[in-house]
Structures are given as structure tokens and as C-alpha cells.
PDB file of C-alpha atoms in Angstrom:
ATOM      1  CA  MET A   1      -8.868  -0.234 -22.032  1.00 78.00           C
ATOM      2  CA  LYS A   2     -12.289  -1.881 -22.001  1.00 86.00           C
ATOM      3  CA  PRO A   3     -15.166  -0.753 -19.750  1.00 88.00           C
ATOM      4  CA  ASN A   4     -14.507  -3.822 -17.598  1.00 91.00           C
ATOM      5  CA  ASP A   5     -10.899  -2.689 -17.085  1.00 90.00           C
ATOM      6  CA  TYR A   6     -12.028   0.740 -15.903  1.00 91.00           C
ATOM      7  CA  ALA A   7     -14.569  -0.892 -13.582  1.00 93.00           C
ATOM      8  CA  ARG A   8     -11.905  -3.088 -11.988  1.00 93.00           C
ATOM      9  CA  LEU A   9      -9.534  -0.125 -11.663  1.00 93.00           C
ATOM     10  CA  PHE A  10     -12.142   1.905  -9.772  1.00 94.00           C
ATOM     11  CA  LEU A  11     -13.118  -1.137  -7.705  1.00 96.00           C
ATOM     12  CA  LEU A  12      -9.500  -1.642  -6.679  1.00 95.00           C
ATOM     13  CA  ALA A  13      -9.139   2.035  -5.768  1.00 95.00           C
ATOM     14  CA  ALA A  14     -12.318   1.855  -3.695  1.00 96.00           C
ATOM     15  CA  ILE A  15     -11.077  -1.270  -1.890  1.00 97.00           C
ATOM     16  CA  TRP A  16      -7.625   0.126  -1.165  1.00 95.00           C
ATOM     17  CA  GLY A  17      -9.148   3.448  -0.142  1.00 96.00           C
ATOM     18  CA  GLY A  18     -11.315   1.449   2.256  1.00 97.00           C
ATOM     19  CA  SER A  19      -8.245  -0.070   3.892  1.00 97.00           C
ATOM     20  CA  PHE A  20      -7.531   3.278   5.572  1.00 97.00           C
ATOM     21  CA  LEU A  21     -11.096   3.381   6.882  1.00 96.00           C
ATOM     22  CA  PHE A  22     -10.800  -0.116   8.358  1.00 98.00           C
ATOM     23  CA  MET A  23      -7.385   0.622   9.902  1.00 98.00           C
ATOM     24  CA  ARG A  24      -8.834   3.743  11.474  1.00 97.00           C
ATOM     25  CA  VAL A  25     -11.513   1.561  13.090  1.00 97.00           C
ATOM     26  CA  VAL A  26      -9.155  -1.185  14.273  1.00 97.00           C
ATOM     27  CA  ALA A  27      -5.824   0.426  15.191  1.00 97.00           C
ATOM     28  CA  PRO A  28      -7.032   2.841  17.916  1.00 96.00           C
ATOM     29  CA  VAL A  29      -8.587  -0.152  19.711  1.00 96.00           C
ATOM     30  CA  LEU A  30      -6.086  -2.985  19.214  1.00 96.00           C
ATOM     31  CA  GLY A  31      -2.932  -0.956  18.566  1.00 96.00           C
ATOM     32  CA  ALA A  32      -0.636  -0.778  15.547  1.00 97.00           C
ATOM     33  CA  LEU A  33       1.163  -4.107  15.994  1.00 97.00           C
ATOM     34  CA  PRO A  34      -1.900  -6.358  16.490  1.00 97.00           C
ATOM     35  CA  THR A  35      -3.610  -4.618  13.577  1.00 97.00           C
ATOM     36  CA  ALA A  36      -0.665  -5.276  11.264  1.00 98.00           C
ATOM     37  CA  PHE A  37      -0.193  -8.865  12.448  1.00 98.00           C
ATOM     38  CA  PHE A  38      -3.821  -9.941  12.097  1.00 97.00           C
ATOM     39  CA  ARG A  39      -4.006  -8.218   8.721  1.00 97.00           C
ATOM     40  CA  VAL A  40      -1.147 -10.265   7.242  1.00 97.00           C
ATOM     41  CA  LEU A  41      -2.292 -13.433   9.007  1.00 97.00           C
ATOM     42  CA  LEU A  42      -5.771 -13.178   7.516  1.00 97.00           C
ATOM     43  CA  SER A  43      -4.449 -12.173   4.109  1.00 97.00           C
ATOM     44  CA  SER A  44      -2.056 -15.154   4.104  1.00 97.00           C
ATOM     45  CA  LEU A  45      -4.890 -17.537   4.923  1.00 97.00           C
ATOM     46  CA  GLY A  46      -7.131 -15.879   2.354  1.00 96.00           C
ATOM     47  CA  LEU A  47      -4.500 -16.198  -0.361  1.00 96.00           C
ATOM     48  CA  VAL A  48      -4.028 -19.894   0.458  1.00 96.00           C
ATOM     49  CA  VAL A  49      -7.745 -20.440  -0.151  1.00 95.00           C
ATOM     50  CA  ILE A  50      -7.778 -18.323  -3.329  1.00 92.00           C
ATOM     51  CA  LEU A  51      -4.696 -19.968  -4.825  1.00 94.00           C
ATOM     52  CA  ALA A  52      -5.990 -23.419  -3.956  1.00 95.00           C
ATOM     53  CA  ALA A  53      -9.290 -22.602  -5.670  1.00 93.00           C
ATOM     54  CA  LEU A  54      -7.344 -21.407  -8.720  1.00 90.00           C
ATOM     55  CA  ARG A  55      -5.277 -24.632  -8.624  1.00 93.00           C
ATOM     56  CA  GLN A  56      -2.138 -22.553  -8.550  1.00 92.00           C
ATOM     57  CA  SER A  57       1.190 -24.342  -8.869  1.00 94.00           C
ATOM     58  CA  TRP A  58       3.279 -23.842  -5.718  1.00 95.00           C
ATOM     59  CA  ASP A  59       6.651 -23.936  -7.478  1.00 95.00           C
ATOM     60  CA  PHE A  60       8.606 -20.915  -6.194  1.00 96.00           C
ATOM     61  CA  LYS A  61      11.582 -21.691  -8.473  1.00 94.00           C
ATOM     62  CA  ASN A  62      14.097 -21.300  -5.628  1.00 95.00           C
ATOM     63  CA  LYS A  63      12.767 -17.817  -4.820  1.00 96.00           C
ATOM     64  CA  PHE A  64      10.758 -18.644  -1.716  1.00 96.00           C
ATOM     65  CA  GLY A  65      13.312 -16.994   0.583  1.00 96.00           C
ATOM     66  CA  ALA A  66      13.373 -13.876  -1.595  1.00 96.00           C
ATOM     67  CA  ALA A  67       9.581 -13.648  -1.487  1.00 95.00           C
ATOM     68  CA  LEU A  68       9.613 -13.949   2.305  1.00 97.00           C
ATOM     69  CA  ALA A  69      12.252 -11.230   2.604  1.00 96.00           C
ATOM     70  CA  LEU A  70      10.260  -8.957   0.310  1.00 95.00           C
ATOM     71  CA  GLY A  71       7.304  -9.401   2.620  1.00 95.00           C
ATOM     72  CA  VAL A  72       9.161  -7.757   5.489  1.00 96.00           C
ATOM     73  CA  ILE A  73       9.792  -4.640   3.377  1.00 96.00           C
ATOM     74  CA  ASN A  74       6.655  -4.620   1.248  1.00 93.00           C
ATOM     75  CA  SER A  75       4.073  -5.573   3.891  1.00 95.00           C
ATOM     76  CA  GLY A  76       5.439  -6.097   7.409  1.00 97.00           C
ATOM     77  CA  VAL A  77       6.968  -2.682   8.052  1.00 97.00           C
ATOM     78  CA  PRO A  78       4.484  -0.652   5.934  1.00 96.00           C
ATOM     79  CA  PHE A  79       1.414  -2.241   7.534  1.00 97.00           C
ATOM     80  CA  LEU A  80       2.885  -1.589  10.986  1.00 98.00           C
ATOM     81  CA  MET A  81       3.559   2.039  10.045  1.00 98.00           C
ATOM     82  CA  TYR A  82       0.063   2.513   8.649  1.00 98.00           C
ATOM     83  CA  GLY A  83      -1.351   0.961  11.815  1.00 97.00           C
ATOM     84  CA  LEU A  84       0.559   3.555  13.811  1.00 97.00           C
ATOM     85  CA  ALA A  85      -0.627   6.322  11.490  1.00 97.00           C
ATOM     86  CA  ALA A  86      -4.229   5.111  11.785  1.00 97.00           C
ATOM     87  CA  SER A  87      -4.074   5.610  15.556  1.00 95.00           C
ATOM     88  CA  LEU A  88      -2.940   9.213  15.037  1.00 95.00           C
ATOM     89  CA  LEU A  89      -4.394  10.469  11.737  1.00 95.00           C
ATOM     90  CA  PRO A  90      -7.784  10.607  10.020  1.00 95.00           C
ATOM     91  CA  ALA A  91      -8.214   7.949   7.329  1.00 96.00           C
ATOM     92  CA  GLY A  92      -8.227  10.584   4.581  1.00 95.00           C
ATOM     93  CA  TYR A  93      -4.805  11.861   5.591  1.00 96.00           C
ATOM     94  CA  SER A  94      -3.221   8.411   5.364  1.00 96.00           C
ATOM     95  CA  ALA A  95      -4.889   7.747   2.000  1.00 95.00           C
ATOM     96  CA  ILE A  96      -3.470  10.956   0.547  1.00 95.00           C
ATOM     97  CA  PHE A  97       0.007  10.361   1.987  1.00 95.00           C
ATOM     98  CA  ASN A  98      -0.058   6.846   0.492  1.00 94.00           C
ATOM     99  CA  ALA A  99      -0.027   8.459  -2.953  1.00 92.00           C
ATOM    100  CA  THR A 100       3.601   9.504  -2.379  1.00 93.00           C
ATOM    101  CA  THR A 101       4.707   5.909  -3.079  1.00 90.00           C
ATOM    102  CA  PRO A 102       6.000   6.588  -6.638  1.00 89.00           C
ATOM    103  CA  LEU A 103       7.749   9.733  -5.387  1.00 92.00           C
ATOM    104  CA  MET A 104       9.573   7.770  -2.714  1.00 92.00           C
ATOM    105  CA  GLY A 105      10.499   5.276  -5.428  1.00 91.00           C
ATOM    106  CA  VAL A 106      12.281   8.082  -7.272  1.00 92.00           C
ATOM    107  CA  VAL A 107      14.201   9.093  -4.129  1.00 93.00           C
ATOM    108  CA  ILE A 108      15.092   5.503  -3.169  1.00 93.00           C
ATOM    109  CA  GLY A 109      16.237   4.778  -6.706  1.00 91.00           C
ATOM    110  CA  ALA A 110      18.554   7.793  -6.700  1.00 92.00           C
ATOM    111  CA  LEU A 111      19.987   7.100  -3.236  1.00 93.00           C
ATOM    112  CA  PHE A 112      20.552   3.344  -3.422  1.00 93.00           C
ATOM    113  CA  PHE A 113      20.185   2.065  -6.989  1.00 91.00           C
ATOM    114  CA  GLY A 114      22.027   4.582  -9.145  1.00 90.00           C
ATOM    115  CA  GLU A 115      18.865   5.925 -10.764  1.00 89.00           C
ATOM    116  CA  ALA A 116      19.148   9.388 -12.294  1.00 88.00           C
ATOM    117  CA  ILE A 117      16.565  11.992 -11.287  1.00 89.00           C
ATOM    118  CA  SER A 118      15.455  14.139 -14.208  1.00 91.00           C
ATOM    119  CA  ALA A 119      14.378  17.737 -13.660  1.00 93.00           C
ATOM    120  CA  ARG A 120      10.775  16.651 -14.201  1.00 93.00           C
ATOM    121  CA  LYS A 121      10.948  13.929 -11.550  1.00 92.00           C
ATOM    122  CA  GLY A 122      12.813  16.200  -9.131  1.00 93.00           C
ATOM    123  CA  LEU A 123      10.042  18.766  -9.496  1.00 95.00           C
ATOM    124  CA  GLY A 124       7.521  15.999  -8.915  1.00 93.00           C
ATOM    125  CA  VAL A 125       9.170  14.941  -5.652  1.00 94.00           C
ATOM    126  CA  ALA A 126       9.267  18.578  -4.483  1.00 95.00           C
ATOM    127  CA  ALA A 127       5.583  19.070  -5.333  1.00 95.00           C
ATOM    128  CA  GLY A 128       4.628  15.882  -3.513  1.00 94.00           C
ATOM    129  CA  LEU A 129       6.464  16.835  -0.349  1.00 93.00           C
ATOM    130  CA  ALA A 130       4.879  20.290  -0.522  1.00 95.00           C
ATOM    131  CA  GLY A 131       1.469  18.616  -0.661  1.00 94.00           C
ATOM    132  CA  VAL A 132       2.271  16.519   2.406  1.00 95.00           C
ATOM    133  CA  ALA A 133       3.497  19.607   4.261  1.00 94.00           C
ATOM    134  CA  LEU A 134       0.392  21.619   3.322  1.00 94.00           C
ATOM    135  CA  LEU A 135      -2.069  18.983   4.487  1.00 93.00           C
ATOM    136  CA  THR A 136      -0.113  18.321   7.687  1.00 92.00           C
ATOM    137  CA  ALA A 137       0.266  21.992   8.602  1.00 91.00           C
ATOM    138  CA  VAL A 138      -3.112  23.509   7.728  1.00 89.00           C
ATOM    139  CA  GLY A 139      -5.514  20.556   7.464  1.00 89.00           C
ATOM    140  CA  PRO A 140      -8.733  20.330   9.497  1.00 89.00           C
ATOM    141  CA  ILE A 141      -6.847  18.636  12.351  1.00 89.00           C
ATOM    142  CA  ALA A 142      -4.668  21.070  14.302  1.00 88.00           C
ATOM    143  CA  PHE A 143      -0.953  20.540  13.791  1.00 89.00           C
ATOM    144  CA  SER A 144       0.679  18.631  16.644  1.00 92.00           C
ATOM    145  CA  THR A 145       3.446  16.184  17.391  1.00 94.00           C
ATOM    146  CA  SER A 146       0.978  13.333  16.863  1.00 94.00           C
ATOM    147  CA  ILE A 147       0.066  14.606  13.392  1.00 94.00           C
ATOM    148  CA  LEU A 148       3.746  14.920  12.506  1.00 95.00           C
ATOM    149  CA  LEU A 149       4.528  11.401  13.751  1.00 96.00           C
ATOM    150  CA  GLY A 150       1.578   9.986  11.802  1.00 96.00           C
ATOM    151  CA  ALA A 151       2.734  11.705   8.609  1.00 96.00           C
ATOM    152  CA  LEU A 152       6.286  10.430   9.098  1.00 97.00           C
ATOM    153  CA  ALA A 153       4.957   6.890   9.655  1.00 97.00           C
ATOM    154  CA  CYS A 154       3.129   7.096   6.303  1.00 97.00           C
ATOM    155  CA  LEU A 155       6.290   8.294   4.566  1.00 96.00           C
ATOM    156  CA  VAL A 156       8.307   5.422   6.085  1.00 97.00           C
ATOM    157  CA  ALA A 157       5.671   3.045   4.697  1.00 96.00           C
ATOM    158  CA  THR A 158       5.789   4.547   1.206  1.00 94.00           C
ATOM    159  CA  ALA A 159       9.603   4.525   1.300  1.00 95.00           C
ATOM    160  CA  CYS A 160       9.412   0.787   2.008  1.00 95.00           C
ATOM    161  CA  TYR A 161       7.095   0.342  -0.980  1.00 92.00           C
ATOM    162  CA  GLY A 162       9.562   2.271  -3.128  1.00 90.00           C
ATOM    163  CA  MET A 163      12.432   0.093  -1.926  1.00 93.00           C
ATOM    164  CA  ALA A 164      10.415  -3.085  -2.479  1.00 91.00           C
ATOM    165  CA  GLY A 165       9.871  -2.200  -6.134  1.00 88.00           C
ATOM    166  CA  PHE A 166      13.601  -2.196  -6.820  1.00 92.00           C
ATOM    167  CA  LEU A 167      14.255  -5.296  -4.718  1.00 93.00           C
ATOM    168  CA  THR A 168      11.493  -7.183  -6.502  1.00 90.00           C
ATOM    169  CA  LYS A 169      13.199  -6.423  -9.789  1.00 88.00           C
ATOM    170  CA  ARG A 170      16.595  -7.511  -8.426  1.00 91.00           C
ATOM    171  CA  TRP A 171      15.522 -10.569  -6.431  1.00 93.00           C
ATOM    172  CA  ILE A 172      12.650 -11.850  -8.590  1.00 91.00           C
ATOM    173  CA  THR A 173      12.441 -10.373 -12.088  1.00 88.00           C
ATOM    174  CA  GLU A 174      16.156 -10.464 -12.935  1.00 90.00           C
ATOM    175  CA  ARG A 175      16.391 -14.057 -11.669  1.00 92.00           C
ATOM    176  CA  GLY A 176      13.869 -15.420 -14.142  1.00 91.00           C
ATOM    177  CA  GLY A 177      10.638 -14.107 -12.659  1.00 89.00           C
ATOM    178  CA  LEU A 178       7.891 -15.731 -10.598  1.00 90.00           C
ATOM    179  CA  ASP A 179       4.111 -15.878 -10.804  1.00 90.00           C
ATOM    180  CA  PRO A 180       2.918 -12.639  -9.134  1.00 87.00           C
ATOM    181  CA  LYS A 181       0.321 -14.528  -7.115  1.00 90.00           C
ATOM    182  CA  LEU A 182       3.114 -16.553  -5.503  1.00 93.00           C
ATOM    183  CA  VAL A 183       5.063 -13.359  -4.834  1.00 91.00           C
ATOM    184  CA  ALA A 184       1.948 -11.973  -3.158  1.00 92.00           C
ATOM    185  CA  PHE A 185       1.501 -15.050  -0.977  1.00 95.00           C
ATOM    186  CA  GLY A 186       5.200 -15.314  -0.111  1.00 95.00           C
ATOM    187  CA  SER A 187       5.351 -11.664   0.849  1.00 94.00           C
ATOM    188  CA  GLN A 188       2.303 -11.909   3.096  1.00 96.00           C
ATOM    189  CA  LEU A 189       3.711 -15.040   4.740  1.00 97.00           C
ATOM    190  CA  GLY A 190       7.068 -13.320   5.255  1.00 97.00           C
ATOM    191  CA  ALA A 191       5.352 -10.345   6.883  1.00 97.00           C
ATOM    192  CA  CYS A 192       3.363 -12.708   9.085  1.00 97.00           C
ATOM    193  CA  LEU A 193       6.484 -14.540  10.235  1.00 97.00           C
ATOM    194  CA  ILE A 194       8.357 -11.340  11.127  1.00 97.00           C
ATOM    195  CA  LEU A 195       5.407  -9.806  12.975  1.00 98.00           C
ATOM    196  CA  MET A 196       4.360 -12.967  14.829  1.00 98.00           C
ATOM    197  CA  PRO A 197       7.079 -12.965  17.524  1.00 97.00           C
ATOM    198  CA  LEU A 198       6.719  -9.218  17.992  1.00 97.00           C
ATOM    199  CA  PHE A 199       2.983  -9.634  18.421  1.00 97.00           C
ATOM    200  CA  GLY A 200       3.496 -12.538  20.851  1.00 96.00           C
ATOM    201  CA  VAL A 201       5.790 -10.473  23.080  1.00 96.00           C
ATOM    202  CA  SER A 202       3.508  -7.449  23.004  1.00 95.00           C
ATOM    203  CA  ALA A 203       0.404  -9.539  23.733  1.00 94.00           C
ATOM    204  CA  ALA A 204       2.146 -11.182  26.686  1.00 94.00           C
ATOM    205  CA  PHE A 205       3.621  -8.084  28.306  1.00 93.00           C
ATOM    206  CA  ALA A 206       1.555  -5.162  27.012  1.00 90.00           C
ATOM    207  CA  PRO A 207      -1.775  -6.458  25.692  1.00 92.00           C
ATOM    208  CA  PRO A 208      -4.366  -4.046  24.295  1.00 91.00           C
ATOM    209  CA  VAL A 209      -6.657  -2.472  26.868  1.00 88.00           C
ATOM    210  CA  SER A 210      -9.540  -3.927  24.865  1.00 91.00           C
ATOM    211  CA  TRP A 211      -9.700  -6.593  22.167  1.00 93.00           C
ATOM    212  CA  GLY A 212     -12.695  -4.830  20.670  1.00 93.00           C
ATOM    213  CA  GLY A 213     -16.100  -6.106  19.625  1.00 94.00           C
ATOM    214  CA  ASN A 214     -17.785  -7.343  16.486  1.00 96.00           C
ATOM    215  CA  THR A 215     -17.284  -4.087  14.596  1.00 96.00           C
ATOM    216  CA  VAL A 216     -13.521  -4.137  15.143  1.00 97.00           C
ATOM    217  CA  TRP A 217     -13.114  -7.745  14.068  1.00 97.00           C
ATOM    218  CA  LEU A 218     -15.366  -7.389  11.046  1.00 97.00           C
ATOM    219  CA  ALA A 219     -13.264  -4.388   9.992  1.00 97.00           C
ATOM    220  CA  LEU A 220     -10.110  -6.442  10.559  1.00 97.00           C
ATOM    221  CA  ALA A 221     -11.500  -9.321   8.479  1.00 97.00           C
ATOM    222  CA  ALA A 222     -12.326  -6.893   5.666  1.00 97.00           C
ATOM    223  CA  LEU A 223      -8.846  -5.399   5.929  1.00 97.00           C
ATOM    224  CA  GLY A 224      -7.082  -8.750   5.645  1.00 96.00           C
ATOM    225  CA  LEU A 225      -9.353 -10.676   3.287  1.00 96.00           C
ATOM    226  CA  ILE A 226     -10.762  -7.978   1.004  1.00 96.00           C
ATOM    227  CA  CYS A 227      -8.296  -5.076   1.110  1.00 96.00           C
ATOM    228  CA  THR A 228      -5.218  -7.305   1.006  1.00 94.00           C
ATOM    229  CA  ALA A 229      -5.805 -10.851  -0.276  1.00 93.00           C
ATOM    230  CA  TRP A 230      -8.561 -10.147  -2.817  1.00 93.00           C
ATOM    231  CA  ALA A 231      -7.083  -6.780  -3.805  1.00 92.00           C
ATOM    232  CA  TYR A 232      -3.779  -8.449  -4.701  1.00 84.00           C
ATOM    233  CA  ILE A 233      -5.577 -10.784  -7.090  1.00 87.00           C
ATOM    234  CA  ILE A 234      -7.432  -7.901  -8.765  1.00 91.00           C
ATOM    235  CA  TYR A 235      -4.234  -5.862  -9.054  1.00 87.00           C
ATOM    236  CA  PHE A 236      -2.136  -8.630 -10.563  1.00 80.00           C
ATOM    237  CA  ARG A 237      -4.924  -9.470 -12.999  1.00 81.00           C
ATOM    238  CA  LEU A 238      -5.049  -5.816 -14.053  1.00 87.00           C
ATOM    239  CA  ILE A 239      -1.290  -5.823 -14.645  1.00 80.00           C
ATOM    240  CA  ALA A 240      -1.695  -8.866 -16.875  1.00 76.00           C
ATOM    241  CA  ASP A 241      -4.587  -7.310 -18.835  1.00 85.00           C
ATOM    242  CA  ILE A 242      -3.649  -3.620 -19.193  1.00 84.00           C
ATOM    243  CA  GLY A 243       0.037  -3.492 -18.211  1.00 75.00           C
ATOM    244  CA  PRO A 244       1.892  -2.135 -15.162  1.00 68.00           C
ATOM    245  CA  LEU A 245       1.892   1.550 -16.151  1.00 65.00           C
ATOM    246  CA  ARG A 246      -1.864   1.803 -16.631  1.00 78.00           C
ATOM    247  CA  SER A 247      -2.407  -0.218 -13.464  1.00 80.00           C
ATOM    248  CA  LEU A 248      -0.339   2.349 -11.562  1.00 74.00           C
ATOM    249  CA  THR A 249      -3.020   4.949 -12.268  1.00 78.00           C
ATOM    250  CA  VAL A 250      -4.878   3.423  -9.338  1.00 86.00           C
ATOM    251  CA  THR A 251      -2.499   5.568  -7.257  1.00 83.00           C
ATOM    252  CA  PHE A 252      -4.417   8.660  -8.436  1.00 84.00           C
ATOM    253  CA  LEU A 253      -7.784   7.170  -7.487  1.00 90.00           C
ATOM    254  CA  ILE A 254      -7.108   5.868  -3.958  1.00 93.00           C
ATOM    255  CA  PRO A 255      -6.972   9.263  -2.132  1.00 94.00           C
ATOM    256  CA  PRO A 256     -10.457  10.439  -3.202  1.00 94.00           C
ATOM    257  CA  PHE A 257     -11.952   7.143  -2.068  1.00 95.00           C
ATOM    258  CA  GLY A 258      -9.978   7.191   1.202  1.00 95.00           C
ATOM    259  CA  VAL A 259     -11.213  10.712   1.976  1.00 95.00           C
ATOM    260  CA  LEU A 260     -14.779   9.875   0.897  1.00 95.00           C
ATOM    261  CA  TRP A 261     -15.045   6.775   3.124  1.00 96.00           C
ATOM    262  CA  GLY A 262     -13.641   8.725   6.080  1.00 95.00           C
ATOM    263  CA  VAL A 263     -16.222  11.488   5.617  1.00 95.00           C
ATOM    264  CA  LEU A 264     -19.158   9.125   5.074  1.00 96.00           C
ATOM    265  CA  PHE A 265     -18.479   6.509   7.745  1.00 96.00           C
ATOM    266  CA  LEU A 266     -16.272   8.207  10.338  1.00 95.00           C
ATOM    267  CA  GLY A 267     -17.550  11.763  10.146  1.00 95.00           C
ATOM    268  CA  GLU A 268     -14.109  13.115   9.301  1.00 95.00           C
ATOM    269  CA  GLN A 269     -13.795  16.747   8.300  1.00 91.00           C
ATOM    270  CA  ILE A 270     -12.783  17.841   4.836  1.00 91.00           C
ATOM    271  CA  SER A 271     -11.216  21.193   4.076  1.00 91.00           C
ATOM    272  CA  TRP A 272      -9.455  23.153   1.351  1.00 92.00           C
ATOM    273  CA  ALA A 273      -6.206  21.672   2.665  1.00 92.00           C
ATOM    274  CA  HIS A 274      -7.340  18.279   1.368  1.00 93.00           C
ATOM    275  CA  LEU A 275      -7.888  19.772  -2.071  1.00 92.00           C
ATOM    276  CA  GLY A 276      -4.647  21.771  -2.032  1.00 94.00           C
ATOM    277  CA  GLY A 277      -2.427  19.022  -0.630  1.00 94.00           C
ATOM    278  CA  GLY A 278      -4.085  16.342  -2.732  1.00 93.00           C
ATOM    279  CA  SER A 279      -3.756  18.435  -5.881  1.00 94.00           C
ATOM    280  CA  LEU A 280      -0.045  18.985  -5.297  1.00 95.00           C
ATOM    281  CA  ILE A 281       0.468  15.247  -4.813  1.00 94.00           C
ATOM    282  CA  ALA A 282      -1.610  14.509  -7.932  1.00 92.00           C
ATOM    283  CA  LEU A 283       0.586  16.956  -9.878  1.00 94.00           C
ATOM    284  CA  ALA A 284       3.648  15.206  -8.484  1.00 93.00           C
ATOM    285  CA  LEU A 285       2.346  11.816  -9.616  1.00 90.00           C
ATOM    286  CA  TRP A 286       1.677  13.167 -13.100  1.00 90.00           C
ATOM    287  CA  LEU A 287       5.220  14.529 -13.295  1.00 91.00           C
ATOM    288  CA  VAL A 288       6.738  11.215 -12.156  1.00 89.00           C
ATOM    289  CA  LEU A 289       4.403   8.763 -13.891  1.00 82.00           C
ATOM    290  CA  GLY A 290       3.217  10.798 -16.883  1.00 75.00           C
ATOM    291  CA  GLN A 291       4.037  10.086 -20.510  1.00 60.00           C
ATOM    292  CA  GLY A 292       6.817  12.666 -20.618  1.00 60.00           C
ATOM    293  CA  ALA A 293       8.597  11.048 -17.682  1.00 59.00           C
ATOM    294  CA  GLN A 294       8.316   7.626 -19.289  1.00 52.00           C
ATOM    295  CA  GLN A 295       9.649   8.859 -22.614  1.00 48.00           C
ATOM    296  CA  ALA A 296      12.655  10.327 -20.815  1.00 45.00           C
ATOM    297  CA  ALA A 297      13.468   6.941 -19.293  1.00 45.00           C
ATOM    298  CA  ALA A 298      15.925   4.602 -20.965  1.00 39.00           C
ATOM    299  CA  PRO A 299      14.419   2.070 -23.408  1.00 34.00           C
ATOM    300  CA  GLY A 300      13.257  -1.127 -21.767  1.00 34.00           C
ATOM    301  CA  ARG A 301      13.114   0.371 -18.275  1.00 36.00           C
ATOM    302  CA  THR A 302      10.292  -0.681 -16.002  1.00 34.00           C
ATOM    303  CA  ALA A 303       8.720   1.988 -13.837  1.00 33.00           C
ATOM    304  CA  ALA A 304       9.232   1.470 -10.127  1.00 34.00           C
ATOM    305  CA  ARG A 305       6.109   0.817  -8.144  1.00 36.00           C
TER     306      ARG A 305
END
């Protein structure tokens, strides 16, 4: 990897870590559903502008419907769940729980796609769940039903990401592939279309108490345009330059940035539970994504996201 690759990897981690900060600003004011809807709406519009500037071909090769469907699982439901979590949890909590995505991929693969779980990966899943339990139970925020619901919302989101990795392989990769930028746009559009009627009903019958001020909408713009649209472009470029496995190491870097932004800009507390829970999840990621786990996989296998 070149110095520029490392710089982009840390930039991406900082941006995605910032998404939890921005959701923490927006969701308690607008609510989970409006936050998720405006995020995918803005990211869809942003990607249209970016792809037009790049003179991207719009040929979906008969996979437009698949890309839309992926958007429901890979963006619509997860963004809604993270919006709910952001109204209940500190930003640092959500950022750390987000790191369980590869672990949920292991579980989803075993339950629904006939993937074998090695002893190493099984230990990784157990360590990751232990980290979630530690942070939830003894973190700086007293344990409550709200904390538990927020943690469960994060795990639903990461389970969706794990599922989306396998479905992308089945619906896109195994059918001849598709430019990742088009997959990104199609998925954001699909999420927008599924959330739009839900948002319309909620806005008509149970609108937010407040639609917020400039700070809320600037945070929402950053969430949609920077943390989603632009971040997708950086991520897919990284995959092209350094490969998917090295790009996945961004998963290790997001939690520290998410915790840091929460402490600096929201005054969130940090405790030994962050270090203990985060360390257990980092160990879990190493067990699942490390070289030993990859060598144990069958030749030609692609790691789930």
C-alpha cells in the first residue's frame, strides 16, 4: 500500500466515524425515519451529480431491480435502525457496535447460505458479542431498556449488512457483475423509494415536534452527501486500488473515530468499558478477517462484507 492509500483509508474511517456524530445530532430532533429518508434522498442526489461528473455509463445490465432490492437491505433498514439507535445511544456506542458487521456476516452465512463456521470464526463471533455485552452493561451510560433497544437496533443493522454481502454476490457478482458505482446509486435509490411512503405517512400523521434549525440540516447534509455519497466513491476506489480485504480494515478504524468525534463535539463520556468492549470486538474482527481465517477459507472465496 502506498502512503496515499493509507491516507484515503484513514479519511474514509474518519468520515464514516463522523456519520454517527451527525446522526446523533439529527435523529433526536427529527426522529429515526426522517433522518434515514433524508439521508438516502441526499445521497441519491449526490451520487447522480458525482456519476454525471464522472461521465458514468448508466447501463445496469438488467440488474437495476436487483440493485434497488439490495438498497432496502443494505441501506434502507440499516439507516433506519441507526437512526433509532442515535436517538437512544451515544455516537461512540453505535460506532463500536457497527464493527460487528463482519461477525454478523459469519452468522448470516452459516444460517442461510450454508457457510461453515470454523473454530476461529466461532470464537471471533463469541468475542464480539462479549464486547457488545460489556459496553452495554457497564459503559458510562447506565444500563436501561433504552440502551438495550439501541444496541439491538445496531445489531439488526449489521445483520442487514451481513445479509447484503451474500445477496450482492448472488444477485450481482454471480450474474456477470456491475460497476460498483452503479450498485451504490441503485441501492441508495432503492432505499429512498422504500422509505419515501413511510416518511410521507409519518410526516402527515405524526410529524416531528421540531424540524430543527441550521445545525440539524447542515449535519443532515453532511450525513447524506459526505458520509454516504462521497464515502461510497472513496470506498469503491480503494477496493479497486488495494483490494477488498485490505479495504475491509477500515472496519477496525471507524470505532476510534466515532468515539473521538463524540467526545470532542458532543461531550460524550469515555470509560474503560469503551476500551474493554472495543478491544474484544477488535479481537473478534482479527479472528474473522485475519490472515489465518482467510487461509482456512476455500480457494477463490470472497470474504463477506
